[in-house]
Amino acid sequence: MATYLGVILGISLNLGIVFGVTWIVIALIFRYSSLSSILGSMAVWIYSISFANEMQSYFLFFLFVIIFFTHKENIIRLKNSKETKIKI
């Protein structure tokens, strides 16, 4: 996720802000880092559909798909209520 954040900040500060705010809100509500990361990357892609060029949106969708599949085990643990929560 650190590499992803570096890439989107390299593309646009606004995308980094969208990711950061989404990540924090989801983390505070549900307390799952993996869920926050997945939904944050999805929010960046959705935001890019409205405010970025078409090629950038395709690229961010590709990154979202990669993140989704790399979090496969986390998704299974979330589904089975076995994912570790963030201690705040």
JSON list of N, CA, C and O in Angstrom, two decimals, residues 48-71:
[
{"chain": "A", "resi": 48, "resn": "SER", "atom": "N", "xyz": [-11.33, 9.16, -9.93]},
{"chain": "A", "resi": 48, "resn": "SER", "atom": "CA", "xyz": [-10.64, 9.41, -11.20]},
{"chain": "A", "resi": 48, "resn": "SER", "atom": "C", "xyz": [-11.57, 9.34, -12.40]},
{"chain": "A", "resi": 48, "resn": "SER", "atom": "O", "xyz": [-11.32, 9.99, -13.41]},
{"chain": "A", "resi": 49, "resn": "ILE", "atom": "N", "xyz": [-12.63, 8.55, -12.30]},
{"chain": "A", "resi": 49, "resn": "ILE", "atom": "CA", "xyz": [-13.59, 8.47, -13.40]},
{"chain": "A", "resi": 49, "resn": "ILE", "atom": "C", "xyz": [-14.20, 9.84, -13.67]},
{"chain": "A", "resi": 49, "resn": "ILE", "atom": "O", "xyz": [-14.40, 10.24, -14.82]},
{"chain": "A", "resi": 50, "resn": "SER", "atom": "N", "xyz": [-14.47, 10.57, -12.60]},
{"chain": "A", "resi": 50, "resn": "SER", "atom": "CA", "xyz": [-15.11, 11.89, -12.74]},
{"chain": "A", "resi": 50, "resn": "SER", "atom": "C", "xyz": [-14.12, 13.01, -13.01]},
{"chain": "A", "resi": 50, "resn": "SER", "atom": "O", "xyz": [-14.46, 13.97, -13.71]},
{"chain": "A", "resi": 51, "resn": "PHE", "atom": "N", "xyz": [-12.91, 12.92, -12.46]},
{"chain": "A", "resi": 51, "resn": "PHE", "atom": "CA", "xyz": [-12.03, 14.08, -12.49]},
{"chain": "A", "resi": 51, "resn": "PHE", "atom": "C", "xyz": [-10.69, 13.88, -13.19]},
{"chain": "A", "resi": 51, "resn": "PHE", "atom": "O", "xyz": [-9.86, 14.78, -13.21]},
{"chain": "A", "resi": 52, "resn": "ALA", "atom": "N", "xyz": [-10.45, 12.72, -13.74]},
{"chain": "A", "resi": 52, "resn": "ALA", "atom": "CA", "xyz": [-9.17, 12.48, -14.41]},
{"chain": "A", "resi": 52, "resn": "ALA", "atom": "C", "xyz": [-9.42, 12.09, -15.87]},
{"chain": "A", "resi": 52, "resn": "ALA", "atom": "O", "xyz": [-10.57, 11.90, -16.28]},
{"chain": "A", "resi": 53, "resn": "ASN", "atom": "N", "xyz": [-8.34, 11.96, -16.62]},
{"chain": "A", "resi": 53, "resn": "ASN", "atom": "CA", "xyz": [-8.51, 11.54, -18.01]},
{"chain": "A", "resi": 53, "resn": "ASN", "atom": "C", "xyz": [-8.77, 10.03, -18.07]},
{"chain": "A", "resi": 53, "resn": "ASN", "atom": "O", "xyz": [-8.55, 9.30, -17.10]},
{"chain": "A", "resi": 54, "resn": "GLU", "atom": "N", "xyz": [-9.21, 9.58, -19.21]},
{"chain": "A", "resi": 54, "resn": "GLU", "atom": "CA", "xyz": [-9.64, 8.18, -19.37]},
{"chain": "A", "resi": 54, "resn": "GLU", "atom": "C", "xyz": [-8.49, 7.20, -19.14]},
{"chain": "A", "resi": 54, "resn": "GLU", "atom": "O", "xyz": [-8.67, 6.18, -18.48]},
{"chain": "A", "resi": 55, "resn": "MET", "atom": "N", "xyz": [-7.30, 7.51, -19.67]},
{"chain": "A", "resi": 55, "resn": "MET", "atom": "CA", "xyz": [-6.16, 6.61, -19.50]},
{"chain": "A", "resi": 55, "resn": "MET", "atom": "C", "xyz": [-5.78, 6.47, -18.03]},
{"chain": "A", "resi": 55, "resn": "MET", "atom": "O", "xyz": [-5.47, 5.37, -17.56]},
{"chain": "A", "resi": 56, "resn": "GLN", "atom": "N", "xyz": [-5.82, 7.56, -17.31]},
{"chain": "A", "resi": 56, "resn": "GLN", "atom": "CA", "xyz": [-5.51, 7.53, -15.88]},
{"chain": "A", "resi": 56, "resn": "GLN", "atom": "C", "xyz": [-6.52, 6.68, -15.13]},
{"chain": "A", "resi": 56, "resn": "GLN", "atom": "O", "xyz": [-6.15, 5.92, -14.24]},
{"chain": "A", "resi": 57, "resn": "SER", "atom": "N", "xyz": [-7.77, 6.77, -15.49]},
{"chain": "A", "resi": 57, "resn": "SER", "atom": "CA", "xyz": [-8.81, 5.96, -14.85]},
{"chain": "A", "resi": 57, "resn": "SER", "atom": "C", "xyz": [-8.59, 4.48, -15.11]},
{"chain": "A", "resi": 57, "resn": "SER", "atom": "O", "xyz": [-8.75, 3.65, -14.21]},
{"chain": "A", "resi": 58, "resn": "TYR", "atom": "N", "xyz": [-8.19, 4.13, -16.32]},
{"chain": "A", "resi": 58, "resn": "TYR", "atom": "CA", "xyz": [-7.89, 2.72, -16.63]},
{"chain": "A", "resi": 58, "resn": "TYR", "atom": "C", "xyz": [-6.70, 2.23, -15.79]},
{"chain": "A", "resi": 58, "resn": "TYR", "atom": "O", "xyz": [-6.72, 1.13, -15.26]},
{"chain": "A", "resi": 59, "resn": "PHE", "atom": "N", "xyz": [-5.67, 3.06, -15.68]},
{"chain": "A", "resi": 59, "resn": "PHE", "atom": "CA", "xyz": [-4.50, 2.71, -14.90]},
{"chain": "A", "resi": 59, "resn": "PHE", "atom": "C", "xyz": [-4.87, 2.50, -13.42]},
{"chain": "A", "resi": 59, "resn": "PHE", "atom": "O", "xyz": [-4.46, 1.52, -12.80]},
{"chain": "A", "resi": 60, "resn": "LEU", "atom": "N", "xyz": [-5.68, 3.40, -12.87]},
{"chain": "A", "resi": 60, "resn": "LEU", "atom": "CA", "xyz": [-6.08, 3.30, -11.47]},
{"chain": "A", "resi": 60, "resn": "LEU", "atom": "C", "xyz": [-7.01, 2.11, -11.25]},
{"chain": "A", "resi": 60, "resn": "LEU", "atom": "O", "xyz": [-6.98, 1.48, -10.18]},
{"chain": "A", "resi": 61, "resn": "PHE", "atom": "N", "xyz": [-7.81, 1.75, -12.25]},
{"chain": "A", "resi": 61, "resn": "PHE", "atom": "CA", "xyz": [-8.62, 0.55, -12.14]},
{"chain": "A", "resi": 61, "resn": "PHE", "atom": "C", "xyz": [-7.72, -0.69, -12.10]},
{"chain": "A", "resi": 61, "resn": "PHE", "atom": "O", "xyz": [-7.94, -1.61, -11.30]},
{"chain": "A", "resi": 62, "resn": "PHE", "atom": "N", "xyz": [-6.70, -0.70, -12.95]},
{"chain": "A", "resi": 62, "resn": "PHE", "atom": "CA", "xyz": [-5.74, -1.81, -12.97]},
{"chain": "A", "resi": 62, "resn": "PHE", "atom": "C", "xyz": [-5.07, -1.95, -11.60]},
{"chain": "A", "resi": 62, "resn": "PHE", "atom": "O", "xyz": [-4.93, -3.06, -11.07]},
{"chain": "A", "resi": 63, "resn": "LEU", "atom": "N", "xyz": [-4.66, -0.83, -11.00]},
{"chain": "A", "resi": 63, "resn": "LEU", "atom": "CA", "xyz": [-4.05, -0.88, -9.67]},
{"chain": "A", "resi": 63, "resn": "LEU", "atom": "C", "xyz": [-5.05, -1.38, -8.63]},
{"chain": "A", "resi": 63, "resn": "LEU", "atom": "O", "xyz": [-4.68, -2.16, -7.74]},
{"chain": "A", "resi": 64, "resn": "PHE", "atom": "N", "xyz": [-6.31, -0.95, -8.73]},
{"chain": "A", "resi": 64, "resn": "PHE", "atom": "CA", "xyz": [-7.34, -1.43, -7.80]},
{"chain": "A", "resi": 64, "resn": "PHE", "atom": "C", "xyz": [-7.49, -2.94, -7.89]},
{"chain": "A", "resi": 64, "resn": "PHE", "atom": "O", "xyz": [-7.58, -3.63, -6.87]},
{"chain": "A", "resi": 65, "resn": "VAL", "atom": "N", "xyz": [-7.51, -3.47, -9.09]},
{"chain": "A", "resi": 65, "resn": "VAL", "atom": "CA", "xyz": [-7.64, -4.92, -9.29]},
{"chain": "A", "resi": 65, "resn": "VAL", "atom": "C", "xyz": [-6.45, -5.65, -8.66]},
{"chain": "A", "resi": 65, "resn": "VAL", "atom": "O", "xyz": [-6.63, -6.67, -7.98]},
{"chain": "A", "resi": 66, "resn": "ILE", "atom": "N", "xyz": [-5.26, -5.12, -8.86]},
{"chain": "A", "resi": 66, "resn": "ILE", "atom": "CA", "xyz": [-4.07, -5.73, -8.25]},
{"chain": "A", "resi": 66, "resn": "ILE", "atom": "C", "xyz": [-4.19, -5.72, -6.73]},
{"chain": "A", "resi": 66, "resn": "ILE", "atom": "O", "xyz": [-3.94, -6.73, -6.06]},
{"chain": "A", "resi": 67, "resn": "ILE", "atom": "N", "xyz": [-4.59, -4.61, -6.16]},
{"chain": "A", "resi": 67, "resn": "ILE", "atom": "CA", "xyz": [-4.74, -4.50, -4.70]},
{"chain": "A", "resi": 67, "resn": "ILE", "atom": "C", "xyz": [-5.81, -5.47, -4.22]},
{"chain": "A", "resi": 67, "resn": "ILE", "atom": "O", "xyz": [-5.64, -6.15, -3.20]},
{"chain": "A", "resi": 68, "resn": "PHE", "atom": "N", "xyz": [-6.91, -5.55, -4.94]},
{"chain": "A", "resi": 68, "resn": "PHE", "atom": "CA", "xyz": [-7.99, -6.45, -4.55]},
{"chain": "A", "resi": 68, "resn": "PHE", "atom": "C", "xyz": [-7.49, -7.90, -4.48]},
{"chain": "A", "resi": 68, "resn": "PHE", "atom": "O", "xyz": [-7.72, -8.60, -3.50]},
{"chain": "A", "resi": 69, "resn": "PHE", "atom": "N", "xyz": [-6.76, -8.32, -5.50]},
{"chain": "A", "resi": 69, "resn": "PHE", "atom": "CA", "xyz": [-6.29, -9.71, -5.53]},
{"chain": "A", "resi": 69, "resn": "PHE", "atom": "C", "xyz": [-5.15, -9.96, -4.55]},
{"chain": "A", "resi": 69, "resn": "PHE", "atom": "O", "xyz": [-5.02, -11.07, -4.04]},
{"chain": "A", "resi": 70, "resn": "THR", "atom": "N", "xyz": [-4.33, -8.97, -4.27]},
{"chain": "A", "resi": 70, "resn": "THR", "atom": "CA", "xyz": [-3.28, -9.17, -3.27]},
{"chain": "A", "resi": 70, "resn": "THR", "atom": "C", "xyz": [-3.83, -9.21, -1.86]},
{"chain": "A", "resi": 70, "resn": "THR", "atom": "O", "xyz": [-3.18, -9.72, -0.96]},
{"chain": "A", "resi": 71, "resn": "HIS", "atom": "N", "xyz": [-5.03, -8.70, -1.67]},
{"chain": "A", "resi": 71, "resn": "HIS", "atom": "CA", "xyz": [-5.69, -8.75, -0.37]},
{"chain": "A", "resi": 71, "resn": "HIS", "atom": "C", "xyz": [-6.67, -9.93, -0.26]},
{"chain": "A", "resi": 71, "resn": "HIS", "atom": "O", "xyz": [-7.50, -9.97, 0.63]}
]
